[in-house]
Amino acid sequence: RILNAKIDEFALIAFGSDETNNDVHTEGLDAAAANGERDYEEEYRNIAVKIPMGCCSSESAEVVASLRGMAGSAPSDYLEALVVASDMLVNHQRGGAFLRRIMLVTDLRTPCEADDDFIGDIARGMRAVDMQLTVAVVRGEESEDETTRIQEEDTVMANRETLQRLCDLLNEPSDKGPIAVTNRSCIEDHAAALQAAQVKTTKPTTTFRGDLEFTPWMSLKVWVYKKVSEAKPPAMKMYSDAADEAAGDDPTVGRERVFRSYADPDAPVDVAPEMMISAYPYGPANIPIQDEVKELIAARNDKGMKIFGFTSLDQVPHWMGMDEPRVLVPWPTKDGSLAAGMAASAGATDREHRKATEAMSAMARAMQRKGQAALVRAVWTQNSDKVSFGALTPHITKEGDFLLFVPLPFAEDMYSNDFKPLPVPGCKAAAQLGANAKAKLVPTDEQRAAAAALVDALDGSGPDPWECLNPSLTRTHALIAARATNELAAPPASASGSGPDAAAVLLASPFTGVPAMALP
């Protein structure tokens, strides 16, 4: 899953193809014919546009499904392929601003003439429209012949250096400021690049911009971001199979809600919305509350964050968090705001940013040294009736010091569950147990040794969960991709613990003889 919205558009270009079909090649031939150049040497050959730029469809899905059959035997220049792709993105017209990205999938084994001037021209053309390049390197099977293997390694190394120079040129700061981290060009392994492409990249959005108030006369300017947000599968909609889309029928299905009163079970009566009222249960009775009354009793709080005290870090463990944590960072400069994907006008001056950074660093380090957390009352939007109560915990990193807001529960949100600890062998509580109870509750030395061995074996050397795709989402997107070409296609993985199989379907190499990504 690389497309994240129904309006996303993409094209598929194959270089090294047995056929030539691209606009740059055609324009060169037309220009040579118009100028009467009979000895014109054709350029941009063996590059074919398999899917023209447009939104995904069942036709494009069928082409992608037949990707294995597109591999040709003719050599092709990957720099020329980049020119064809860049030309397509530059000339593509659609309403509003949009991101332009190129993913170059190659094994880097085809020699390419690297011309610094040509590379510079490509970089200038791509930088003019803020284009991003990701090179996905496919590692094929090594040749058994040592001489051939050494030549291939030298070719791969030379091509990697050429593409790295191009990426470095694309990542240089522009007149608009530094390139955002998420928009930087890079070279990666094909499995990592395809996995990263399946993760939706969104611009960082602040949930709060304002002052962290210590006292009425002292505050710190901060930006607040959400640390994590759960990704969910695309929402399904109801459609009618009886609708004829070819005839212009709208297949979407609308829903209507009807409220009916059964005060008289034999004669139910429909109730109009204006005749209904909300009510709170009060024992067996219902207490009606008019909308106007709810508006009057609703609290209206001013937007802001206020520190009202400090407590020990031990009193605010992270497992008490009621919601996703939020990161507090100093108000950035104009260049920093631009690098974060926001308008430069949202940033502060260099002097204000320096003061905010020094103040937050001093605050975080003092809190860590004292082992303290700040208790905060936060209202994220103006006139909101929702007040968040939480703790600010300090975090010291080499990238910078920051505070983490952890929402804490109120008294009504807490559950009271008391769990008695298991008796330790040899203690007084274990000696007072009967034989049956001791066999059930007191672990033996052998059991404790087995548990310790299990903990030692799970040393965390495997993949981190936050670096892997969600198996449930991967299975869903694999099914959507399969059904796009065949509406009766079976799911590529069973629903019972086979998520990595679906991930393997999406990450499998499109090239014959190239092993797929080794999944945990």
Short mmCIF file of C-alpha atoms in Angstrom, two decimals:
data_model
loop_
_atom_site.label_atom_id
_atom_site.label_comp_id
_atom_site.label_asym_id
_atom_site.label_seq_id
_atom_site.Cartn_x
_atom_site.Cartn_y
_atom_site.Cartn_z
CA ARG A 1 0.00 0.00 0.00
CA ILE A 2 1.79 3.09 -1.26
CA LEU A 3 -1.26 5.21 -2.12
CA ASN A 4 -2.87 6.74 0.96
CA ALA A 5 -5.78 8.71 -0.51
CA LYS A 6 -8.19 8.22 -3.38
CA ILE A 7 -6.86 11.35 -5.09
CA ASP A 8 -3.24 10.13 -5.03
CA GLU A 9 -1.87 9.65 -8.55
CA PHE A 10 1.02 7.53 -9.75
CA ALA A 11 2.73 6.29 -12.89
CA LEU A 12 4.82 3.19 -13.58
CA ILE A 13 7.88 3.45 -15.84
CA ALA A 14 10.00 0.43 -16.77
CA PHE A 15 13.58 1.01 -17.88
CA GLY A 16 15.54 -1.83 -19.43
CA SER A 17 12.37 -2.70 -21.30
CA ASP A 18 12.36 -4.30 -24.76
CA GLU A 19 10.20 -1.44 -26.03
CA THR A 20 10.52 2.34 -26.01
CA ASN A 21 7.50 4.45 -25.10
CA ASN A 22 8.06 7.80 -23.42
CA ASP A 23 7.44 11.45 -24.26
CA VAL A 24 11.07 12.57 -23.97
CA HIS A 25 12.15 10.07 -26.62
CA THR A 26 9.23 11.04 -28.88
CA GLU A 27 9.95 14.76 -28.50
CA GLY A 28 13.58 14.15 -29.46
CA LEU A 29 12.55 12.31 -32.62
CA ASP A 30 10.06 15.02 -33.54
CA ALA A 31 12.63 17.77 -33.00
CA ALA A 32 15.20 15.93 -35.12
CA ALA A 33 12.68 15.42 -37.90
CA ALA A 34 11.68 19.09 -37.82
CA ASN A 35 15.35 20.14 -38.07
CA GLY A 36 16.14 17.62 -40.79
CA GLU A 37 18.72 15.74 -38.71
CA ARG A 38 19.09 12.40 -40.46
CA ASP A 39 22.02 11.25 -38.35
CA TYR A 40 20.16 11.84 -35.05
CA GLU A 41 21.21 9.35 -32.40
CA GLU A 42 18.15 8.24 -30.47
CA GLU A 43 18.18 8.84 -26.72
CA TYR A 44 16.06 7.58 -23.82
CA ARG A 45 15.62 4.19 -25.44
CA ASN A 46 14.28 1.05 -23.73
CA ILE A 47 12.24 3.19 -21.32
CA ALA A 48 8.49 2.51 -21.45
CA VAL A 49 5.62 4.13 -19.58
CA LYS A 50 3.53 1.16 -18.50
CA ILE A 51 0.96 3.15 -16.50
CA PRO A 52 0.37 6.84 -17.34
CA MET A 53 -0.07 9.32 -14.52
CA GLY A 54 -3.48 8.99 -12.89
CA CYS A 55 -5.43 7.63 -9.94
CA CYS A 56 -5.37 3.92 -9.26
CA SER A 57 -7.90 1.73 -11.03
CA SER A 58 -8.54 -1.92 -11.74
CA GLU A 59 -6.65 -1.53 -15.04
CA SER A 60 -3.54 -0.16 -13.33
CA ALA A 61 -3.78 -2.90 -10.69
CA GLU A 62 -3.71 -5.53 -13.44
CA VAL A 63 -0.57 -3.97 -14.91
CA VAL A 64 1.12 -3.97 -11.51
CA ALA A 65 0.11 -7.60 -10.97
CA SER A 66 1.87 -8.54 -14.23
CA LEU A 67 5.08 -6.74 -13.26
CA ARG A 68 7.19 -9.89 -13.54
CA GLY A 69 6.50 -10.10 -17.25
CA MET A 70 7.79 -6.57 -17.92
CA ALA A 71 11.44 -7.41 -17.34
CA GLY A 72 13.37 -6.91 -20.57
CA SER A 73 16.82 -7.86 -21.73
CA ALA A 74 17.91 -4.51 -23.19
CA PRO A 75 20.28 -2.27 -21.19
CA SER A 76 19.07 1.14 -20.10
CA ASP A 77 20.45 4.21 -18.36
CA TYR A 78 18.83 4.84 -14.96
CA LEU A 79 19.71 8.55 -15.17
CA GLU A 80 17.72 8.79 -18.39
CA ALA A 81 14.87 6.97 -16.65
CA LEU A 82 14.99 9.64 -13.92
CA VAL A 83 14.76 12.33 -16.59
CA VAL A 84 11.64 10.67 -18.05
CA ALA A 85 10.03 10.38 -14.62
CA SER A 86 10.94 13.96 -13.68
CA ASP A 87 9.58 15.28 -16.98
CA MET A 88 6.30 13.48 -16.34
CA LEU A 89 5.97 14.96 -12.85
CA VAL A 90 6.96 18.47 -13.93
CA ASN A 91 4.46 18.54 -16.78
CA HIS A 92 1.64 16.91 -14.80
CA GLN A 93 -1.18 19.32 -14.06
CA ARG A 94 -3.69 19.05 -11.24
CA GLY A 95 -5.43 21.51 -8.98
CA GLY A 96 -3.61 22.79 -5.91
CA ALA A 97 -0.17 21.99 -4.57
CA PHE A 98 0.97 18.38 -4.39
CA LEU A 99 4.07 16.38 -3.50
CA ARG A 100 6.22 14.90 -6.27
CA ARG A 101 8.08 11.71 -5.44
CA ILE A 102 10.10 9.21 -7.46
CA MET A 103 10.94 5.69 -6.29
CA LEU A 104 13.70 4.19 -8.41
CA VAL A 105 13.84 0.38 -8.05
CA THR A 106 17.09 -1.02 -9.44
CA ASP A 107 19.83 -3.55 -8.79
CA LEU A 108 22.54 -1.03 -9.86
CA ARG A 109 24.26 -3.72 -11.95
CA THR A 110 23.97 -1.94 -15.31
CA PRO A 111 26.92 0.36 -16.08
CA CYS A 112 25.94 4.01 -16.50
CA GLU A 113 27.98 6.90 -17.82
CA ALA A 114 28.02 9.45 -14.99
CA ASP A 115 28.39 13.02 -16.20
CA ASP A 116 28.61 15.64 -13.45
CA ASP A 117 26.95 18.26 -15.66
CA PHE A 118 24.11 15.87 -16.50
CA ILE A 119 23.65 15.00 -12.81
CA GLY A 120 23.60 18.71 -11.96
CA ASP A 121 20.96 19.39 -14.60
CA ILE A 122 18.77 16.58 -13.26
CA ALA A 123 19.13 17.89 -9.69
CA ARG A 124 18.24 21.47 -10.70
CA GLY A 125 15.14 20.29 -12.55
CA MET A 126 13.98 18.18 -9.62
CA ARG A 127 14.74 20.86 -7.01
CA ALA A 128 12.74 23.41 -9.00
CA VAL A 129 9.53 21.56 -8.08
CA ASP A 130 10.67 20.14 -4.69
CA MET A 131 10.90 16.58 -5.98
CA GLN A 132 11.96 13.73 -3.69
CA LEU A 133 13.96 10.69 -4.83
CA THR A 134 14.09 7.31 -3.08
CA VAL A 135 16.39 4.67 -4.57
CA ALA A 136 15.31 1.14 -3.65
CA VAL A 137 18.25 -1.19 -4.25
CA VAL A 138 17.38 -4.82 -5.02
CA ARG A 139 20.04 -7.29 -4.00
CA GLY A 140 20.07 -10.12 -6.53
CA GLU A 141 21.88 -13.43 -6.53
CA GLU A 142 25.65 -13.15 -6.79
CA SER A 143 27.45 -14.60 -9.80
CA GLU A 144 29.40 -17.80 -9.26
CA ASP A 145 32.25 -16.54 -11.42
CA GLU A 146 34.65 -14.51 -9.27
CA THR A 147 35.70 -12.13 -12.07
CA THR A 148 32.09 -11.40 -12.96
CA ARG A 149 31.18 -10.95 -9.30
CA ILE A 150 33.99 -8.42 -8.79
CA GLN A 151 32.92 -6.48 -11.88
CA GLU A 152 29.33 -6.40 -10.68
CA GLU A 153 30.40 -5.19 -7.24
CA ASP A 154 32.47 -2.40 -8.80
CA THR A 155 29.53 -1.39 -11.00
CA VAL A 156 27.14 -1.35 -8.05
CA MET A 157 29.56 0.74 -6.02
CA ALA A 158 30.07 3.26 -8.84
CA ASN A 159 26.32 3.58 -9.47
CA ARG A 160 25.62 3.99 -5.77
CA GLU A 161 28.16 6.80 -5.56
CA THR A 162 26.55 8.51 -8.57
CA LEU A 163 23.07 8.33 -7.09
CA GLN A 164 24.37 9.43 -3.69
CA ARG A 165 25.82 12.57 -5.31
CA LEU A 166 22.41 13.23 -6.83
CA CYS A 167 20.68 12.73 -3.46
CA ASP A 168 23.18 15.07 -1.77
CA LEU A 169 22.40 17.77 -4.35
CA LEU A 170 18.66 17.30 -3.80
CA ASN A 171 19.08 17.55 0.00
CA GLU A 172 20.99 20.83 -0.05
CA PRO A 173 19.10 23.75 1.57
CA SER A 174 17.15 25.86 -0.91
CA ASP A 175 16.06 29.49 -0.89
CA LYS A 176 12.99 28.35 1.05
CA GLY A 177 15.13 26.88 3.83
CA PRO A 178 16.37 23.38 4.77
CA ILE A 179 14.71 20.28 3.32
CA ALA A 180 12.26 18.63 5.70
CA VAL A 181 13.46 15.31 7.11
CA THR A 182 10.50 13.45 5.61
CA ASN A 183 11.22 14.93 2.15
CA ARG A 184 14.93 14.12 1.94
CA SER A 185 16.19 11.91 -0.86
CA CYS A 186 17.99 8.71 0.08
CA ILE A 187 19.25 5.27 -1.00
CA GLU A 188 17.85 2.27 0.86
CA ASP A 189 17.45 -1.47 0.60
CA HIS A 190 14.38 -2.32 -1.46
CA ALA A 191 12.57 -4.02 1.44
CA ALA A 192 13.12 -1.06 3.77
CA ALA A 193 12.13 1.44 1.06
CA LEU A 194 8.92 -0.39 0.17
CA GLN A 195 8.03 -0.80 3.84
CA ALA A 196 8.65 2.90 4.48
CA ALA A 197 6.52 3.77 1.44
CA GLN A 198 3.59 1.91 2.99
CA VAL A 199 3.67 4.13 6.07
CA LYS A 200 1.61 7.22 5.49
CA THR A 201 3.74 10.34 5.78
CA THR A 202 1.86 13.30 7.16
CA LYS A 203 2.99 16.76 8.03
CA PRO A 204 3.51 17.24 11.75
CA THR A 205 0.51 19.02 13.17
CA THR A 206 0.68 20.90 16.43
CA THR A 207 -2.13 20.39 18.92
CA PHE A 208 -1.14 23.51 20.84
CA ARG A 209 0.97 26.61 20.24
CA GLY A 210 1.29 29.01 23.09
CA ASP A 211 2.72 29.61 26.53
CA LEU A 212 3.52 27.06 29.21
CA GLU A 213 2.72 29.24 32.21
CA PHE A 214 4.72 28.86 35.43
CA THR A 215 3.38 31.99 37.10
CA PRO A 216 1.25 34.89 35.81
CA TRP A 217 4.48 36.77 35.03
CA MET A 218 6.70 33.91 33.76
CA SER A 219 6.01 31.53 30.86
CA LEU A 220 7.76 29.48 28.17
CA LYS A 221 6.72 29.47 24.50
CA VAL A 222 6.18 25.91 23.29
CA TRP A 223 4.78 23.84 20.46
CA VAL A 224 2.97 20.61 21.37
CA TYR A 225 2.82 17.55 19.13
CA LYS A 226 1.11 14.20 19.60
CA LYS A 227 3.69 11.49 20.09
CA VAL A 228 1.76 8.66 18.43
CA SER A 229 -1.57 8.18 16.68
CA GLU A 230 -3.09 4.80 15.89
CA ALA A 231 -3.30 3.99 12.19
CA LYS A 232 -6.60 2.47 11.11
CA PRO A 233 -7.69 0.66 7.94
CA PRO A 234 -9.60 2.65 5.32
CA ALA A 235 -13.27 3.05 6.13
CA MET A 236 -15.62 0.96 4.02
CA LYS A 237 -18.76 2.41 2.45
CA MET A 238 -22.00 0.76 1.42
CA TYR A 239 -22.64 0.37 -2.31
CA SER A 240 -25.52 -1.06 -4.29
CA ASP A 241 -24.85 -3.99 -6.65
CA ALA A 242 -28.02 -3.11 -8.58
CA ALA A 243 -26.63 0.27 -9.70
CA ASP A 244 -25.32 0.47 -13.27
CA GLU A 245 -22.25 2.70 -13.06
CA ALA A 246 -21.77 2.54 -16.83
CA ALA A 247 -25.18 4.16 -17.23
CA GLY A 248 -24.30 6.90 -14.77
CA ASP A 249 -26.08 5.49 -11.72
CA ASP A 250 -24.68 6.46 -8.36
CA PRO A 251 -23.79 3.22 -6.51
CA THR A 252 -23.52 4.82 -3.07
CA VAL A 253 -26.20 3.95 -0.55
CA GLY A 254 -27.69 6.56 1.77
CA ARG A 255 -28.98 5.91 5.25
CA GLU A 256 -31.97 7.43 6.98
CA ARG A 257 -32.67 7.29 10.72
CA VAL A 258 -36.25 7.02 11.90
CA PHE A 259 -37.17 7.48 15.58
CA ARG A 260 -40.28 5.63 16.68
CA SER A 261 -42.18 5.69 19.97
CA TYR A 262 -43.64 2.46 21.31
CA ALA A 263 -45.66 4.02 24.12
CA ASP A 264 -48.55 2.13 22.57
CA PRO A 265 -47.06 -1.17 21.35
CA ASP A 266 -50.05 -1.76 19.12
CA ALA A 267 -49.76 1.63 17.41
CA PRO A 268 -46.11 2.85 17.19
CA VAL A 269 -45.72 6.49 16.20
CA ASP A 270 -42.84 8.15 14.36
CA VAL A 271 -41.31 11.01 16.35
CA ALA A 272 -39.95 14.07 14.60
CA PRO A 273 -36.45 15.24 15.68
CA GLU A 274 -37.79 18.54 17.02
CA MET A 275 -40.14 16.63 19.33
CA MET A 276 -37.30 14.74 21.05
CA ILE A 277 -35.23 15.72 24.07
CA SER A 278 -32.15 14.30 25.76
CA ALA A 279 -32.45 12.90 29.27
CA TYR A 280 -30.19 11.55 31.99
CA PRO A 281 -31.23 8.38 33.87
CA TYR A 282 -31.97 9.00 37.56
CA GLY A 283 -32.82 5.67 39.03
CA PRO A 284 -35.92 4.39 37.23
CA ALA A 285 -36.78 7.94 36.09
CA ASN A 286 -35.38 10.09 33.27
CA ILE A 287 -34.38 13.72 33.83
CA PRO A 288 -34.84 15.74 30.62
CA ILE A 289 -32.20 18.37 29.84
CA GLN A 290 -32.80 20.89 27.07
CA ASP A 291 -30.01 21.79 24.66
CA GLU A 292 -30.08 25.38 25.89
CA VAL A 293 -29.53 24.19 29.45
CA LYS A 294 -26.60 22.02 28.40
CA GLU A 295 -25.02 25.04 26.74
CA LEU A 296 -25.45 27.10 29.89
CA ILE A 297 -23.88 24.56 32.23
CA ALA A 298 -20.99 23.72 29.86
CA ALA A 299 -17.68 25.14 31.02
CA ARG A 300 -15.86 27.67 28.86
CA ASN A 301 -12.14 27.61 29.52
CA ASP A 302 -9.36 29.73 28.09
CA LYS A 303 -6.74 28.01 25.98
CA GLY A 304 -3.44 27.46 27.78
CA MET A 305 -1.14 25.26 29.84
CA LYS A 306 -0.50 26.08 33.50
CA ILE A 307 1.85 24.37 35.95
CA PHE A 308 0.28 24.18 39.41
CA GLY A 309 2.73 21.95 41.23
CA PHE A 310 5.43 19.29 41.21
CA THR A 311 5.51 15.69 42.35
CA SER A 312 7.92 12.77 42.34
CA LEU A 313 8.38 10.94 39.06
CA ASP A 314 7.49 7.71 40.88
CA GLN A 315 3.96 9.06 41.44
CA VAL A 316 3.22 9.49 37.71
CA PRO A 317 4.22 6.24 35.92
CA HIS A 318 3.55 6.14 32.18
CA TRP A 319 1.11 3.26 32.52
CA MET A 320 -1.32 5.69 34.15
CA GLY A 321 -1.60 7.66 30.90
CA MET A 322 -5.18 8.23 29.79
CA ASP A 323 -4.39 9.21 26.19
CA GLU A 324 -1.50 9.47 23.73
CA PRO A 325 1.44 11.41 25.20
CA ARG A 326 2.35 14.77 23.71
CA VAL A 327 5.79 16.24 23.12
CA LEU A 328 6.58 19.82 24.18
CA VAL A 329 9.40 21.48 22.22
CA PRO A 330 10.64 25.08 22.27
CA TRP A 331 9.02 27.45 19.79
CA PRO A 332 11.13 26.93 16.61
CA THR A 333 12.71 29.52 14.36
CA LYS A 334 11.25 30.43 10.99
CA ASP A 335 13.67 28.01 9.29
CA GLY A 336 12.78 25.31 11.79
CA SER A 337 9.08 25.83 11.15
CA LEU A 338 9.67 25.51 7.41
CA ALA A 339 11.73 22.34 7.89
CA ALA A 340 8.85 20.89 9.92
CA GLY A 341 6.57 21.31 6.90
CA MET A 342 4.79 24.45 8.14
CA ALA A 343 4.78 28.06 7.09
CA ALA A 344 7.88 30.08 7.94
CA SER A 345 5.69 32.80 9.44
CA ALA A 346 4.67 30.37 12.21
CA GLY A 347 8.23 30.38 13.61
CA ALA A 348 9.74 32.77 16.11
CA THR A 349 12.78 34.99 15.81
CA ASP A 350 16.22 33.54 16.48
CA ARG A 351 16.43 35.41 19.79
CA GLU A 352 13.06 34.15 21.03
CA HIS A 353 13.91 30.60 19.94
CA ARG A 354 17.24 30.69 21.76
CA LYS A 355 15.61 31.92 24.95
CA ALA A 356 12.88 29.26 24.76
CA THR A 357 15.42 26.50 24.10
CA GLU A 358 17.66 27.52 27.00
CA ALA A 359 14.68 27.81 29.34
CA MET A 360 13.29 24.37 28.42
CA SER A 361 16.71 22.71 28.69
CA ALA A 362 17.29 24.24 32.11
CA MET A 363 13.80 23.21 33.22
CA ALA A 364 14.13 19.61 31.97
CA ARG A 365 17.57 19.11 33.49
CA ALA A 366 16.54 20.55 36.83
CA MET A 367 13.47 18.29 36.94
CA GLN A 368 15.56 15.23 36.06
CA ARG A 369 18.18 16.07 38.67
CA LYS A 370 15.48 16.48 41.34
CA GLY A 371 13.47 13.47 40.11
CA GLN A 372 10.37 15.63 39.77
CA ALA A 373 7.45 15.88 37.34
CA ALA A 374 5.36 19.00 36.79
CA LEU A 375 1.58 18.77 37.22
CA VAL A 376 -0.19 20.68 34.45
CA ARG A 377 -3.71 21.82 33.66
CA ALA A 378 -4.12 22.04 29.87
CA VAL A 379 -6.89 23.36 27.63
CA TRP A 380 -5.98 22.73 24.00
CA THR A 381 -8.61 24.91 22.29
CA GLN A 382 -10.26 28.19 23.21
CA ASN A 383 -13.63 27.99 25.05
CA SER A 384 -13.33 24.22 25.36
CA ASP A 385 -15.20 22.42 28.11
CA LYS A 386 -12.58 19.65 28.20
CA VAL A 387 -9.72 20.14 30.65
CA SER A 388 -6.74 17.79 30.47
CA PHE A 389 -4.82 17.07 33.64
CA GLY A 390 -1.37 15.57 33.24
CA ALA A 391 2.29 15.47 34.16
CA LEU A 392 5.32 16.85 32.35
CA THR A 393 8.25 14.44 32.53
CA PRO A 394 11.80 15.49 31.54
CA HIS A 395 13.73 13.81 28.74
CA ILE A 396 17.38 14.56 27.96
CA THR A 397 18.66 13.50 24.51
CA LYS A 398 21.62 14.37 22.32
CA GLU A 399 19.22 15.97 19.80
CA GLY A 400 17.81 18.28 22.46
CA ASP A 401 15.97 18.41 25.77
CA PHE A 402 12.18 18.26 25.81
CA LEU A 403 9.19 17.62 28.06
CA LEU A 404 6.59 14.89 27.61
CA PHE A 405 2.97 15.52 28.60
CA VAL A 406 1.33 12.36 29.98
CA PRO A 407 -2.45 12.71 30.57
CA LEU A 408 -3.38 11.44 34.03
CA PRO A 409 -6.73 10.12 35.28
CA PHE A 410 -9.10 11.85 37.66
CA ALA A 411 -10.44 10.00 40.69
CA GLU A 412 -13.49 8.72 38.77
CA ASP A 413 -11.26 7.20 36.09
CA MET A 414 -9.27 4.97 38.43
CA TYR A 415 -9.98 1.29 39.09
CA SER A 416 -9.10 -0.16 42.47
CA ASN A 417 -7.68 -3.65 42.05
CA ASP A 418 -5.61 -5.23 44.81
CA PHE A 419 -3.40 -8.15 43.84
CA LYS A 420 -1.69 -10.08 46.58
CA PRO A 421 1.93 -10.99 45.83
CA LEU A 422 2.89 -14.64 45.49
CA PRO A 423 4.62 -16.08 48.61
CA VAL A 424 8.37 -16.31 48.23
CA PRO A 425 9.78 -19.80 49.00
CA GLY A 426 11.12 -19.89 52.55
CA CYS A 427 9.12 -16.90 53.82
CA LYS A 428 6.67 -16.99 56.73
CA ALA A 429 3.62 -16.64 54.46
CA ALA A 430 4.70 -19.66 52.40
CA ALA A 431 5.22 -21.77 55.52
CA GLN A 432 1.64 -21.09 56.68
CA LEU A 433 0.10 -22.43 53.46
CA GLY A 434 -1.29 -25.93 53.16
CA ALA A 435 0.23 -28.51 50.85
CA ASN A 436 -2.33 -27.98 48.08
CA ALA A 437 -2.15 -24.18 48.28
CA LYS A 438 1.64 -24.26 48.38
CA ALA A 439 1.73 -26.41 45.23
CA LYS A 440 -0.46 -23.87 43.43
CA LEU A 441 0.96 -20.57 44.71
CA VAL A 442 4.62 -21.09 45.62
CA PRO A 443 6.91 -21.54 42.58
CA THR A 444 9.57 -24.20 42.87
CA ASP A 445 13.26 -23.51 42.30
CA GLU A 446 13.00 -25.34 38.98
CA GLN A 447 10.08 -23.16 37.86
CA ARG A 448 11.89 -19.97 38.89
CA ALA A 449 15.01 -21.07 37.00
CA ALA A 450 12.92 -21.81 33.88
CA ALA A 451 11.29 -18.36 34.10
CA ALA A 452 14.71 -16.70 34.47
CA ALA A 453 16.00 -18.64 31.45
CA LEU A 454 13.00 -17.50 29.40
CA VAL A 455 13.63 -13.85 30.28
CA ASP A 456 17.31 -14.24 29.34
CA ALA A 457 16.36 -15.84 26.02
CA LEU A 458 14.04 -12.95 25.14
CA ASP A 459 16.91 -10.47 25.03
CA GLY A 460 15.27 -8.13 22.53
CA SER A 461 17.67 -8.99 19.70
CA GLY A 462 14.78 -9.46 17.28
CA PRO A 463 12.91 -6.75 15.36
CA ASP A 464 11.31 -3.94 17.31
CA PRO A 465 7.51 -3.85 17.00
CA TRP A 466 7.53 -0.13 16.18
CA GLU A 467 9.74 -0.85 13.15
CA CYS A 468 7.36 -3.46 11.70
CA LEU A 469 4.09 -3.01 9.86
CA ASN A 470 0.84 -3.78 11.64
CA PRO A 471 -0.09 -7.32 10.49
CA SER A 472 -3.80 -6.51 10.57
CA LEU A 473 -3.40 -3.45 8.32
CA THR A 474 -0.98 -5.31 6.05
CA ARG A 475 -3.45 -8.16 5.64
CA THR A 476 -6.23 -5.68 4.79
CA HIS A 477 -4.19 -3.82 2.17
CA ALA A 478 -3.01 -7.11 0.64
CA LEU A 479 -6.64 -8.17 0.25
CA ILE A 480 -7.57 -4.81 -1.35
CA ALA A 481 -4.68 -5.16 -3.82
CA ALA A 482 -5.74 -8.70 -4.72
CA ARG A 483 -9.43 -7.80 -5.10
CA ALA A 484 -8.55 -4.83 -7.34
CA THR A 485 -7.67 -7.30 -10.11
CA ASN A 486 -9.99 -10.15 -9.16
CA GLU A 487 -13.12 -9.47 -7.13
CA LEU A 488 -13.24 -13.13 -6.09
CA ALA A 489 -9.59 -13.38 -5.06
CA ALA A 490 -8.91 -15.26 -1.84
CA PRO A 491 -7.18 -13.45 1.01
CA PRO A 492 -3.39 -13.79 0.64
CA ALA A 493 -3.09 -14.74 4.31
CA SER A 494 -5.36 -16.38 6.83
CA ALA A 495 -6.74 -14.24 9.65
CA SER A 496 -5.26 -16.39 12.40
CA GLY A 497 -1.77 -15.17 13.16
CA SER A 498 -0.51 -15.06 9.58
CA GLY A 499 0.13 -11.34 9.22
CA PRO A 500 3.75 -11.74 8.02
CA ASP A 501 2.47 -13.86 5.09
CA ALA A 502 0.43 -10.89 3.91
CA ALA A 503 3.42 -8.63 4.43
CA ALA A 504 5.51 -11.00 2.33
CA VAL A 505 2.96 -10.69 -0.49
CA LEU A 506 3.34 -6.91 -0.50
CA LEU A 507 7.12 -6.91 -0.06
CA ALA A 508 7.91 -9.75 -2.45
CA SER A 509 10.40 -8.80 -5.13
CA PRO A 510 8.81 -8.19 -8.56
CA PHE A 511 11.91 -9.60 -10.24
CA THR A 512 12.40 -13.27 -10.98
CA GLY A 513 15.14 -14.91 -8.97
CA VAL A 514 15.38 -12.18 -6.35
CA PRO A 515 14.54 -13.35 -2.82
CA ALA A 516 11.83 -11.52 -0.92
CA MET A 517 12.42 -9.70 2.34
CA ALA A 518 13.17 -11.99 5.26
CA LEU A 519 10.39 -11.28 7.71
CA PRO A 520 10.48 -12.15 11.42
#
